Amino acid sequence: NREYWKEGAFRTYNLPELMRLFQKLEEVCEQSSVRFEKWTVEEVITHILRNDPKLNEVFERDPMLDLESLDKDIVGIGKERMASMGQLDGGMYGYYQAKLDMGSVFDMDDEVIIRYIVENYGPEARILEFAAGIGQASMALEKAGFKDVSMAEYDQGRVDFAEEVKNTLDSGVEIISGDYRVLELNSYDLIFATNAVSSELGVGDFEKISETIVSGTDVILRFGYYGKDNEIFEKLENDPRIEFEDIAIRGGIGNNGGQRTFVKYSFSEEV
């Protein structure tokens, strides 16, 4: 809970309601002959490390990137741009304005795709995010250790904001202004987008995207968020040269119910 743990936040350890809750828990434990203890988070983690080998392995893995500090930096830059340039010229119109109001430029989709890439691709992978907006996901991947990250965005206001973030944070992410479809997409190991809803995009891009996949470049798309309909997804998934995998399902497991979110398309080795 970012609001709870931020510097200067009011914490509720000593609220009467919380103390009553602890008292009730203690009474229930006594009635059940269960020992009642209050542990700090640090004590809990120490206990896990000593007693659970599997979770111990998880803790020993390379730590997930720190989105919170990057988030704070980008929000700060955004607020300064808003104050000095206004919403339109500052590039904070549309849903980015709502993100600023909520105090975070990262949403659940950002966190899902970032985590997946971190866990499934090596730091040497050449990655392109298109329809990248202000590039928060790309900046996060760089911070996670990826050495060759590019972002492409058509909207110049977003590009200008991304450039300021890059310069302020001394980022090495390559920022490409314009249509991602003119790029040599097969030069990347992975291209992805979290939101590419636009009347300019759609099933007409099937040939470009399918040939990119067949060349060996993985493509990850947010299902239903490319163009204005789902035709591109249907065509890709009916192409025998291409295999696809739902890498994130909201509200269900695998293809058994739930809402499809991110789909990974790659070249089928069986063809």
PDB file of C-alpha atoms in Angstrom:
ATOM      1  CA  ASN A   1       0.000   0.000   0.000  1.00  0.00           C
ATOM      2  CA  ARG A   2       1.945   2.984  -1.289  1.00  0.00           C
ATOM      3  CA  GLU A   3      -0.131   5.532   0.587  1.00  0.00           C
ATOM      4  CA  TYR A   4       0.328   3.676   3.882  1.00  0.00           C
ATOM      5  CA  TRP A   5       4.092   3.327   3.616  1.00  0.00           C
ATOM      6  CA  LYS A   6       5.051   6.635   2.011  1.00  0.00           C
ATOM      7  CA  GLU A   7       7.206   9.006   4.011  1.00  0.00           C
ATOM      8  CA  GLY A   8       5.212  10.920   6.591  1.00  0.00           C
ATOM      9  CA  ALA A   9       2.090   8.779   6.225  1.00  0.00           C
ATOM     10  CA  PHE A  10      -0.147   8.215   9.262  1.00  0.00           C
ATOM     11  CA  ARG A  11       0.051   4.595  10.408  1.00  0.00           C
ATOM     12  CA  THR A  12      -2.660   2.811  12.299  1.00  0.00           C
ATOM     13  CA  TYR A  13      -0.743   0.651  14.778  1.00  0.00           C
ATOM     14  CA  ASN A  14      -2.326   2.277  17.807  1.00  0.00           C
ATOM     15  CA  LEU A  15      -5.837   2.970  16.589  1.00  0.00           C
ATOM     16  CA  PRO A  16      -8.432   1.760  19.140  1.00  0.00           C
ATOM     17  CA  GLU A  17     -10.132  -0.370  16.456  1.00  0.00           C
ATOM     18  CA  LEU A  18      -6.874  -2.161  15.688  1.00  0.00           C
ATOM     19  CA  MET A  19      -6.051  -2.722  19.351  1.00  0.00           C
ATOM     20  CA  ARG A  20      -9.519  -4.227  19.863  1.00  0.00           C
ATOM     21  CA  LEU A  21      -8.889  -6.523  16.903  1.00  0.00           C
ATOM     22  CA  PHE A  22      -5.607  -7.729  18.428  1.00  0.00           C
ATOM     23  CA  GLN A  23      -7.364  -8.249  21.757  1.00  0.00           C
ATOM     24  CA  LYS A  24     -10.065 -10.334  20.087  1.00  0.00           C
ATOM     25  CA  LEU A  25      -7.479 -12.410  18.241  1.00  0.00           C
ATOM     26  CA  GLU A  26      -5.662 -13.041  21.494  1.00  0.00           C
ATOM     27  CA  GLU A  27      -8.880 -14.174  23.187  1.00  0.00           C
ATOM     28  CA  VAL A  28      -9.707 -16.550  20.327  1.00  0.00           C
ATOM     29  CA  CYS A  29      -6.203 -18.021  20.444  1.00  0.00           C
ATOM     30  CA  GLU A  30      -6.472 -18.587  24.188  1.00  0.00           C
ATOM     31  CA  GLN A  31      -9.835 -20.318  23.787  1.00  0.00           C
ATOM     32  CA  SER A  32      -8.343 -22.554  21.101  1.00  0.00           C
ATOM     33  CA  SER A  33      -5.141 -23.281  23.033  1.00  0.00           C
ATOM     34  CA  VAL A  34      -3.116 -21.621  20.270  1.00  0.00           C
ATOM     35  CA  ARG A  35      -0.139 -19.473  21.132  1.00  0.00           C
ATOM     36  CA  PHE A  36      -0.731 -15.794  20.269  1.00  0.00           C
ATOM     37  CA  GLU A  37       2.204 -13.722  19.070  1.00  0.00           C
ATOM     38  CA  LYS A  38       2.607 -10.428  17.209  1.00  0.00           C
ATOM     39  CA  TRP A  39       5.481 -10.508  14.725  1.00  0.00           C
ATOM     40  CA  THR A  40       6.970  -7.756  12.648  1.00  0.00           C
ATOM     41  CA  VAL A  41       7.274  -8.213   8.895  1.00  0.00           C
ATOM     42  CA  GLU A  42      11.023  -8.661   9.298  1.00  0.00           C
ATOM     43  CA  GLU A  43      10.477 -11.431  11.843  1.00  0.00           C
ATOM     44  CA  VAL A  44       8.019 -13.180   9.515  1.00  0.00           C
ATOM     45  CA  ILE A  45      10.475 -13.095   6.611  1.00  0.00           C
ATOM     46  CA  THR A  46      13.286 -14.371   8.837  1.00  0.00           C
ATOM     47  CA  HIS A  47      11.067 -17.268   9.945  1.00  0.00           C
ATOM     48  CA  ILE A  48      10.222 -18.119   6.334  1.00  0.00           C
ATOM     49  CA  LEU A  49      13.865 -18.068   5.292  1.00  0.00           C
ATOM     50  CA  ARG A  50      14.738 -20.481   8.082  1.00  0.00           C
ATOM     51  CA  ASN A  51      11.838 -22.889   7.688  1.00  0.00           C
ATOM     52  CA  ASP A  52      10.562 -22.927   4.094  1.00  0.00           C
ATOM     53  CA  PRO A  53      13.201 -23.956   1.508  1.00  0.00           C
ATOM     54  CA  LYS A  54      10.958 -23.293  -1.493  1.00  0.00           C
ATOM     55  CA  LEU A  55      10.054 -19.761  -0.461  1.00  0.00           C
ATOM     56  CA  ASN A  56      13.666 -19.271   0.492  1.00  0.00           C
ATOM     57  CA  GLU A  57      14.596 -19.933  -3.152  1.00  0.00           C
ATOM     58  CA  VAL A  58      12.098 -17.307  -4.264  1.00  0.00           C
ATOM     59  CA  PHE A  59      13.552 -14.697  -1.922  1.00  0.00           C
ATOM     60  CA  GLU A  60      17.055 -15.478  -3.178  1.00  0.00           C
ATOM     61  CA  ARG A  61      16.156 -14.783  -6.805  1.00  0.00           C
ATOM     62  CA  ASP A  62      17.121 -11.456  -8.317  1.00  0.00           C
ATOM     63  CA  PRO A  63      14.769  -8.883  -6.752  1.00  0.00           C
ATOM     64  CA  MET A  64      11.891  -7.499  -8.788  1.00  0.00           C
ATOM     65  CA  LEU A  65      12.459  -3.995  -9.969  1.00  0.00           C
ATOM     66  CA  ASP A  66      11.530  -1.140  -7.715  1.00  0.00           C
ATOM     67  CA  LEU A  67       8.538   0.375  -9.503  1.00  0.00           C
ATOM     68  CA  GLU A  68       7.704   2.649  -6.598  1.00  0.00           C
ATOM     69  CA  SER A  69      10.733   4.921  -6.818  1.00  0.00           C
ATOM     70  CA  LEU A  70      10.512   5.139 -10.625  1.00  0.00           C
ATOM     71  CA  ASP A  71       6.795   5.828 -10.337  1.00  0.00           C
ATOM     72  CA  LYS A  72       7.434   8.638  -7.873  1.00  0.00           C
ATOM     73  CA  ASP A  73      10.021  10.208 -10.189  1.00  0.00           C
ATOM     74  CA  ILE A  74       7.751  10.100 -13.262  1.00  0.00           C
ATOM     75  CA  VAL A  75       4.747  11.451 -11.358  1.00  0.00           C
ATOM     76  CA  GLY A  76       6.894  14.308 -10.069  1.00  0.00           C
ATOM     77  CA  ILE A  77       8.033  15.176 -13.583  1.00  0.00           C
ATOM     78  CA  GLY A  78       4.454  14.996 -14.809  1.00  0.00           C
ATOM     79  CA  LYS A  79       3.165  17.340 -12.135  1.00  0.00           C
ATOM     80  CA  GLU A  80       5.901  19.851 -12.918  1.00  0.00           C
ATOM     81  CA  ARG A  81       5.005  19.707 -16.619  1.00  0.00           C
ATOM     82  CA  MET A  82       1.343  20.194 -15.777  1.00  0.00           C
ATOM     83  CA  ALA A  83       2.122  23.222 -13.639  1.00  0.00           C
ATOM     84  CA  SER A  84       4.370  24.882 -16.207  1.00  0.00           C
ATOM     85  CA  MET A  85       2.866  23.758 -19.526  1.00  0.00           C
ATOM     86  CA  GLY A  86      -0.697  22.706 -18.882  1.00  0.00           C
ATOM     87  CA  GLN A  87      -2.406  19.414 -19.600  1.00  0.00           C
ATOM     88  CA  LEU A  88      -2.282  19.451 -23.408  1.00  0.00           C
ATOM     89  CA  ASP A  89       1.236  20.770 -24.004  1.00  0.00           C
ATOM     90  CA  GLY A  90       2.547  18.722 -21.095  1.00  0.00           C
ATOM     91  CA  GLY A  91       1.424  15.473 -22.702  1.00  0.00           C
ATOM     92  CA  MET A  92      -0.745  14.520 -19.716  1.00  0.00           C
ATOM     93  CA  TYR A  93      -4.125  14.429 -21.444  1.00  0.00           C
ATOM     94  CA  GLY A  94      -6.401  11.392 -21.581  1.00  0.00           C
ATOM     95  CA  TYR A  95      -5.847   8.559 -19.161  1.00  0.00           C
ATOM     96  CA  TYR A  96      -2.449   9.890 -18.100  1.00  0.00           C
ATOM     97  CA  GLN A  97      -4.251  12.762 -16.398  1.00  0.00           C
ATOM     98  CA  ALA A  98      -6.222  10.212 -14.380  1.00  0.00           C
ATOM     99  CA  LYS A  99      -2.991   8.372 -13.579  1.00  0.00           C
ATOM    100  CA  LEU A 100      -1.421  11.578 -12.285  1.00  0.00           C
ATOM    101  CA  ASP A 101      -4.494  12.301 -10.170  1.00  0.00           C
ATOM    102  CA  MET A 102      -4.161   8.833  -8.616  1.00  0.00           C
ATOM    103  CA  GLY A 103      -0.450   9.365  -7.995  1.00  0.00           C
ATOM    104  CA  SER A 104       0.798   6.473 -10.150  1.00  0.00           C
ATOM    105  CA  VAL A 105       1.578   6.070 -13.850  1.00  0.00           C
ATOM    106  CA  PHE A 106       1.744   2.272 -13.561  1.00  0.00           C
ATOM    107  CA  ASP A 107      -1.384   0.148 -13.711  1.00  0.00           C
ATOM    108  CA  MET A 108      -2.024  -3.578 -13.380  1.00  0.00           C
ATOM    109  CA  ASP A 109      -1.314  -4.258 -17.068  1.00  0.00           C
ATOM    110  CA  ASP A 110       2.068  -2.540 -16.798  1.00  0.00           C
ATOM    111  CA  GLU A 111       3.015  -4.623 -13.792  1.00  0.00           C
ATOM    112  CA  VAL A 112       1.868  -7.897 -15.404  1.00  0.00           C
ATOM    113  CA  ILE A 113       3.837  -7.400 -18.616  1.00  0.00           C
ATOM    114  CA  ILE A 114       6.945  -6.084 -16.849  1.00  0.00           C
ATOM    115  CA  ARG A 115       7.008  -9.049 -14.504  1.00  0.00           C
ATOM    116  CA  TYR A 116       6.520 -11.515 -17.353  1.00  0.00           C
ATOM    117  CA  ILE A 117       9.356 -10.047 -19.405  1.00  0.00           C
ATOM    118  CA  VAL A 118      11.693  -9.904 -16.405  1.00  0.00           C
ATOM    119  CA  GLU A 119      11.016 -13.566 -15.629  1.00  0.00           C
ATOM    120  CA  ASN A 120      11.164 -14.895 -19.197  1.00  0.00           C
ATOM    121  CA  TYR A 121      13.784 -12.885 -21.113  1.00  0.00           C
ATOM    122  CA  GLY A 122      17.450 -12.271 -20.470  1.00  0.00           C
ATOM    123  CA  PRO A 123      18.991  -8.824 -19.958  1.00  0.00           C
ATOM    124  CA  GLU A 124      20.601  -8.955 -23.420  1.00  0.00           C
ATOM    125  CA  ALA A 125      17.232  -9.263 -25.197  1.00  0.00           C
ATOM    126  CA  ARG A 126      16.497  -6.470 -27.667  1.00  0.00           C
ATOM    127  CA  ILE A 127      13.040  -5.161 -26.783  1.00  0.00           C
ATOM    128  CA  LEU A 128      10.664  -2.685 -28.423  1.00  0.00           C
ATOM    129  CA  GLU A 129       7.541  -1.303 -26.783  1.00  0.00           C
ATOM    130  CA  PHE A 130       5.195   0.303 -29.297  1.00  0.00           C
ATOM    131  CA  ALA A 131       2.187   2.541 -28.659  1.00  0.00           C
ATOM    132  CA  ALA A 132       4.274   3.167 -25.552  1.00  0.00           C
ATOM    133  CA  GLY A 133       2.700   6.397 -24.323  1.00  0.00           C
ATOM    134  CA  ILE A 134       5.234   8.068 -22.050  1.00  0.00           C
ATOM    135  CA  GLY A 135       7.239   4.828 -21.869  1.00  0.00           C
ATOM    136  CA  GLN A 136       6.876   3.924 -18.203  1.00  0.00           C
ATOM    137  CA  ALA A 137       7.061   0.183 -18.958  1.00  0.00           C
ATOM    138  CA  SER A 138      10.204   0.624 -21.057  1.00  0.00           C
ATOM    139  CA  MET A 139      11.853   2.706 -18.343  1.00  0.00           C
ATOM    140  CA  ALA A 140      10.978   0.017 -15.800  1.00  0.00           C
ATOM    141  CA  LEU A 141      12.512  -2.727 -17.936  1.00  0.00           C
ATOM    142  CA  GLU A 142      15.716  -0.741 -18.233  1.00  0.00           C
ATOM    143  CA  LYS A 143      15.764  -0.309 -14.470  1.00  0.00           C
ATOM    144  CA  ALA A 144      15.286  -4.078 -14.127  1.00  0.00           C
ATOM    145  CA  GLY A 145      18.540  -4.618 -15.997  1.00  0.00           C
ATOM    146  CA  PHE A 146      17.616  -4.851 -19.680  1.00  0.00           C
ATOM    147  CA  LYS A 147      20.339  -3.247 -21.746  1.00  0.00           C
ATOM    148  CA  ASP A 148      18.649  -2.676 -25.121  1.00  0.00           C
ATOM    149  CA  VAL A 149      15.151  -1.235 -24.716  1.00  0.00           C
ATOM    150  CA  SER A 150      13.393   1.011 -27.228  1.00  0.00           C
ATOM    151  CA  MET A 151       9.973   2.631 -27.202  1.00  0.00           C
ATOM    152  CA  ALA A 152       7.954   3.937 -30.128  1.00  0.00           C
ATOM    153  CA  GLU A 153       5.093   6.428 -29.807  1.00  0.00           C
ATOM    154  CA  TYR A 154       3.162   8.305 -32.482  1.00  0.00           C
ATOM    155  CA  ASP A 155       1.767  11.091 -30.281  1.00  0.00           C
ATOM    156  CA  GLN A 156       4.331  13.904 -30.074  1.00  0.00           C
ATOM    157  CA  GLY A 157       3.061  15.188 -26.735  1.00  0.00           C
ATOM    158  CA  ARG A 158       3.728  11.786 -25.172  1.00  0.00           C
ATOM    159  CA  VAL A 159       7.123  11.622 -26.881  1.00  0.00           C
ATOM    160  CA  ASP A 160       8.122  15.015 -25.475  1.00  0.00           C
ATOM    161  CA  PHE A 161       7.143  13.907 -21.979  1.00  0.00           C
ATOM    162  CA  ALA A 162       9.108  10.652 -22.404  1.00  0.00           C
ATOM    163  CA  GLU A 163      12.146  12.640 -23.532  1.00  0.00           C
ATOM    164  CA  GLU A 164      12.007  14.749 -20.385  1.00  0.00           C
ATOM    165  CA  VAL A 165      11.741  11.642 -18.224  1.00  0.00           C
ATOM    166  CA  LYS A 166      14.687  10.106 -20.077  1.00  0.00           C
ATOM    167  CA  ASN A 167      16.851  13.192 -19.677  1.00  0.00           C
ATOM    168  CA  THR A 168      15.921  13.773 -16.048  1.00  0.00           C
ATOM    169  CA  LEU A 169      16.563  10.170 -15.031  1.00  0.00           C
ATOM    170  CA  ASP A 170      19.584   9.755 -17.311  1.00  0.00           C
ATOM    171  CA  SER A 171      17.904   6.804 -19.013  1.00  0.00           C
ATOM    172  CA  GLY A 172      19.364   4.935 -21.961  1.00  0.00           C
ATOM    173  CA  VAL A 173      15.993   3.902 -23.439  1.00  0.00           C
ATOM    174  CA  GLU A 174      15.817   4.752 -27.140  1.00  0.00           C
ATOM    175  CA  ILE A 175      12.771   6.897 -27.898  1.00  0.00           C
ATOM    176  CA  ILE A 176      11.378   6.617 -31.429  1.00  0.00           C
ATOM    177  CA  SER A 177       8.826   9.178 -32.558  1.00  0.00           C
ATOM    178  CA  GLY A 178       6.433   7.914 -35.199  1.00  0.00           C
ATOM    179  CA  ASP A 179       4.760   4.786 -36.565  1.00  0.00           C
ATOM    180  CA  TYR A 180       6.342   1.599 -35.251  1.00  0.00           C
ATOM    181  CA  ARG A 181       5.367  -0.274 -38.417  1.00  0.00           C
ATOM    182  CA  VAL A 182       8.102   1.412 -40.466  1.00  0.00           C
ATOM    183  CA  LEU A 183      10.802  -0.081 -38.221  1.00  0.00           C
ATOM    184  CA  GLU A 184      12.787  -3.258 -38.882  1.00  0.00           C
ATOM    185  CA  LEU A 185      10.752  -5.254 -36.394  1.00  0.00           C
ATOM    186  CA  ASN A 186      12.602  -8.507 -37.050  1.00  0.00           C
ATOM    187  CA  SER A 187      15.718  -6.955 -35.510  1.00  0.00           C
ATOM    188  CA  TYR A 188      14.133  -7.257 -32.054  1.00  0.00           C
ATOM    189  CA  ASP A 189      13.780 -10.312 -29.833  1.00  0.00           C
ATOM    190  CA  LEU A 190      10.459  -9.053 -28.481  1.00  0.00           C
ATOM    191  CA  ILE A 191       7.973  -6.332 -29.346  1.00  0.00           C
ATOM    192  CA  PHE A 192       4.990  -5.619 -27.139  1.00  0.00           C
ATOM    193  CA  ALA A 193       2.183  -3.180 -26.397  1.00  0.00           C
ATOM    194  CA  THR A 194      -0.182  -2.824 -23.462  1.00  0.00           C
ATOM    195  CA  ASN A 195      -2.674  -0.591 -25.275  1.00  0.00           C
ATOM    196  CA  ALA A 196      -2.660  -0.078 -29.049  1.00  0.00           C
ATOM    197  CA  VAL A 197      -6.294   0.882 -29.541  1.00  0.00           C
ATOM    198  CA  SER A 198      -6.334   3.157 -32.578  1.00  0.00           C
ATOM    199  CA  SER A 199      -8.315   3.494 -35.775  1.00  0.00           C
ATOM    200  CA  GLU A 200      -4.961   3.563 -37.586  1.00  0.00           C
ATOM    201  CA  LEU A 201      -4.135   0.016 -36.475  1.00  0.00           C
ATOM    202  CA  GLY A 202      -5.940  -3.255 -37.060  1.00  0.00           C
ATOM    203  CA  VAL A 203      -6.214  -6.396 -39.137  1.00  0.00           C
ATOM    204  CA  GLY A 204      -4.506  -4.629 -42.045  1.00  0.00           C
ATOM    205  CA  ASP A 205      -1.267  -5.069 -40.101  1.00  0.00           C
ATOM    206  CA  PHE A 206      -1.562  -8.857 -40.129  1.00  0.00           C
ATOM    207  CA  GLU A 207       1.038  -9.405 -42.825  1.00  0.00           C
ATOM    208  CA  LYS A 208       3.593  -7.136 -41.139  1.00  0.00           C
ATOM    209  CA  ILE A 209       3.085  -8.663 -37.699  1.00  0.00           C
ATOM    210  CA  SER A 210       2.878 -12.276 -38.865  1.00  0.00           C
ATOM    211  CA  GLU A 211       6.073 -12.000 -40.909  1.00  0.00           C
ATOM    212  CA  THR A 212       7.777 -10.422 -37.897  1.00  0.00           C
ATOM    213  CA  ILE A 213       6.758 -13.388 -35.766  1.00  0.00           C
ATOM    214  CA  VAL A 214       7.809 -15.951 -38.383  1.00  0.00           C
ATOM    215  CA  SER A 215      11.212 -14.242 -38.560  1.00  0.00           C
ATOM    216  CA  GLY A 216      11.755 -15.185 -34.905  1.00  0.00           C
ATOM    217  CA  THR A 217      10.591 -12.080 -33.052  1.00  0.00           C
ATOM    218  CA  ASP A 218       8.116 -12.672 -30.221  1.00  0.00           C
ATOM    219  CA  VAL A 219       5.078 -10.395 -30.120  1.00  0.00           C
ATOM    220  CA  ILE A 220       2.999  -9.761 -26.984  1.00  0.00           C
ATOM    221  CA  LEU A 221      -0.325  -7.950 -27.341  1.00  0.00           C
ATOM    222  CA  ARG A 222      -3.060  -7.053 -24.887  1.00  0.00           C
ATOM    223  CA  PHE A 223      -6.019  -9.056 -26.193  1.00  0.00           C
ATOM    224  CA  GLY A 224      -8.687  -6.770 -27.648  1.00  0.00           C
ATOM    225  CA  TYR A 225      -6.409  -3.735 -27.492  1.00  0.00           C
ATOM    226  CA  TYR A 226      -5.026  -3.573 -31.013  1.00  0.00           C
ATOM    227  CA  GLY A 227      -7.017  -1.508 -33.461  1.00  0.00           C
ATOM    228  CA  LYS A 228     -10.761  -1.299 -32.976  1.00  0.00           C
ATOM    229  CA  ASP A 229     -11.713  -4.996 -33.039  1.00  0.00           C
ATOM    230  CA  ASN A 230     -10.358  -8.508 -32.493  1.00  0.00           C
ATOM    231  CA  GLU A 231      -9.780  -9.463 -36.119  1.00  0.00           C
ATOM    232  CA  ILE A 232      -6.002  -9.275 -35.911  1.00  0.00           C
ATOM    233  CA  PHE A 233      -6.022 -11.741 -33.001  1.00  0.00           C
ATOM    234  CA  GLU A 234      -8.248 -14.176 -34.868  1.00  0.00           C
ATOM    235  CA  LYS A 235      -5.999 -14.129 -37.930  1.00  0.00           C
ATOM    236  CA  LEU A 236      -2.806 -14.576 -35.940  1.00  0.00           C
ATOM    237  CA  GLU A 237      -4.258 -17.488 -34.000  1.00  0.00           C
ATOM    238  CA  ASN A 238      -5.441 -19.208 -37.168  1.00  0.00           C
ATOM    239  CA  ASP A 239      -2.039 -18.958 -38.848  1.00  0.00           C
ATOM    240  CA  PRO A 240      -0.416 -22.444 -38.702  1.00  0.00           C
ATOM    241  CA  ARG A 241       3.049 -20.868 -38.631  1.00  0.00           C
ATOM    242  CA  ILE A 242       2.312 -19.117 -35.357  1.00  0.00           C
ATOM    243  CA  GLU A 243       1.811 -20.509 -31.881  1.00  0.00           C
ATOM    244  CA  PHE A 244       0.181 -18.458 -29.165  1.00  0.00           C
ATOM    245  CA  GLU A 245      -0.033 -18.587 -25.406  1.00  0.00           C
ATOM    246  CA  ASP A 246      -2.220 -16.706 -22.963  1.00  0.00           C
ATOM    247  CA  ILE A 247       0.349 -15.453 -20.488  1.00  0.00           C
ATOM    248  CA  ALA A 248      -2.173 -13.656 -18.287  1.00  0.00           C
ATOM    249  CA  ILE A 249      -5.817 -14.443 -17.585  1.00  0.00           C
ATOM    250  CA  ARG A 250      -7.917 -12.205 -15.369  1.00  0.00           C
ATOM    251  CA  GLY A 251     -10.493 -13.957 -13.230  1.00  0.00           C
ATOM    252  CA  GLY A 252      -9.636 -17.533 -14.253  1.00  0.00           C
ATOM    253  CA  ILE A 253      -6.923 -20.081 -14.888  1.00  0.00           C
ATOM    254  CA  GLY A 254      -5.568 -20.798 -18.364  1.00  0.00           C
ATOM    255  CA  ASN A 255      -8.308 -20.917 -20.969  1.00  0.00           C
ATOM    256  CA  ASN A 256     -10.875 -22.234 -18.471  1.00  0.00           C
ATOM    257  CA  GLY A 257     -12.898 -19.115 -17.921  1.00  0.00           C
ATOM    258  CA  GLY A 258     -11.686 -15.660 -17.104  1.00  0.00           C
ATOM    259  CA  GLN A 259     -10.847 -12.742 -19.332  1.00  0.00           C
ATOM    260  CA  ARG A 260      -7.911 -12.976 -21.721  1.00  0.00           C
ATOM    261  CA  THR A 261      -5.384 -10.216 -21.184  1.00  0.00           C
ATOM    262  CA  PHE A 262      -1.884 -10.667 -22.641  1.00  0.00           C
ATOM    263  CA  VAL A 263      -1.172 -13.095 -25.469  1.00  0.00           C
ATOM    264  CA  LYS A 264       2.299 -14.066 -26.637  1.00  0.00           C
ATOM    265  CA  TYR A 265       2.755 -14.968 -30.313  1.00  0.00           C
ATOM    266  CA  SER A 266       5.867 -16.792 -31.506  1.00  0.00           C
ATOM    267  CA  PHE A 267       7.075 -18.843 -34.442  1.00  0.00           C
ATOM    268  CA  SER A 268       5.883 -22.436 -34.368  1.00  0.00           C
ATOM    269  CA  GLU A 269       8.901 -24.732 -34.463  1.00  0.00           C
ATOM    270  CA  GLU A 270       6.640 -27.540 -35.728  1.00  0.00           C
ATOM    271  CA  VAL A 271       6.062 -25.859 -39.107  1.00  0.00           C
TER     272      VAL A 271
END
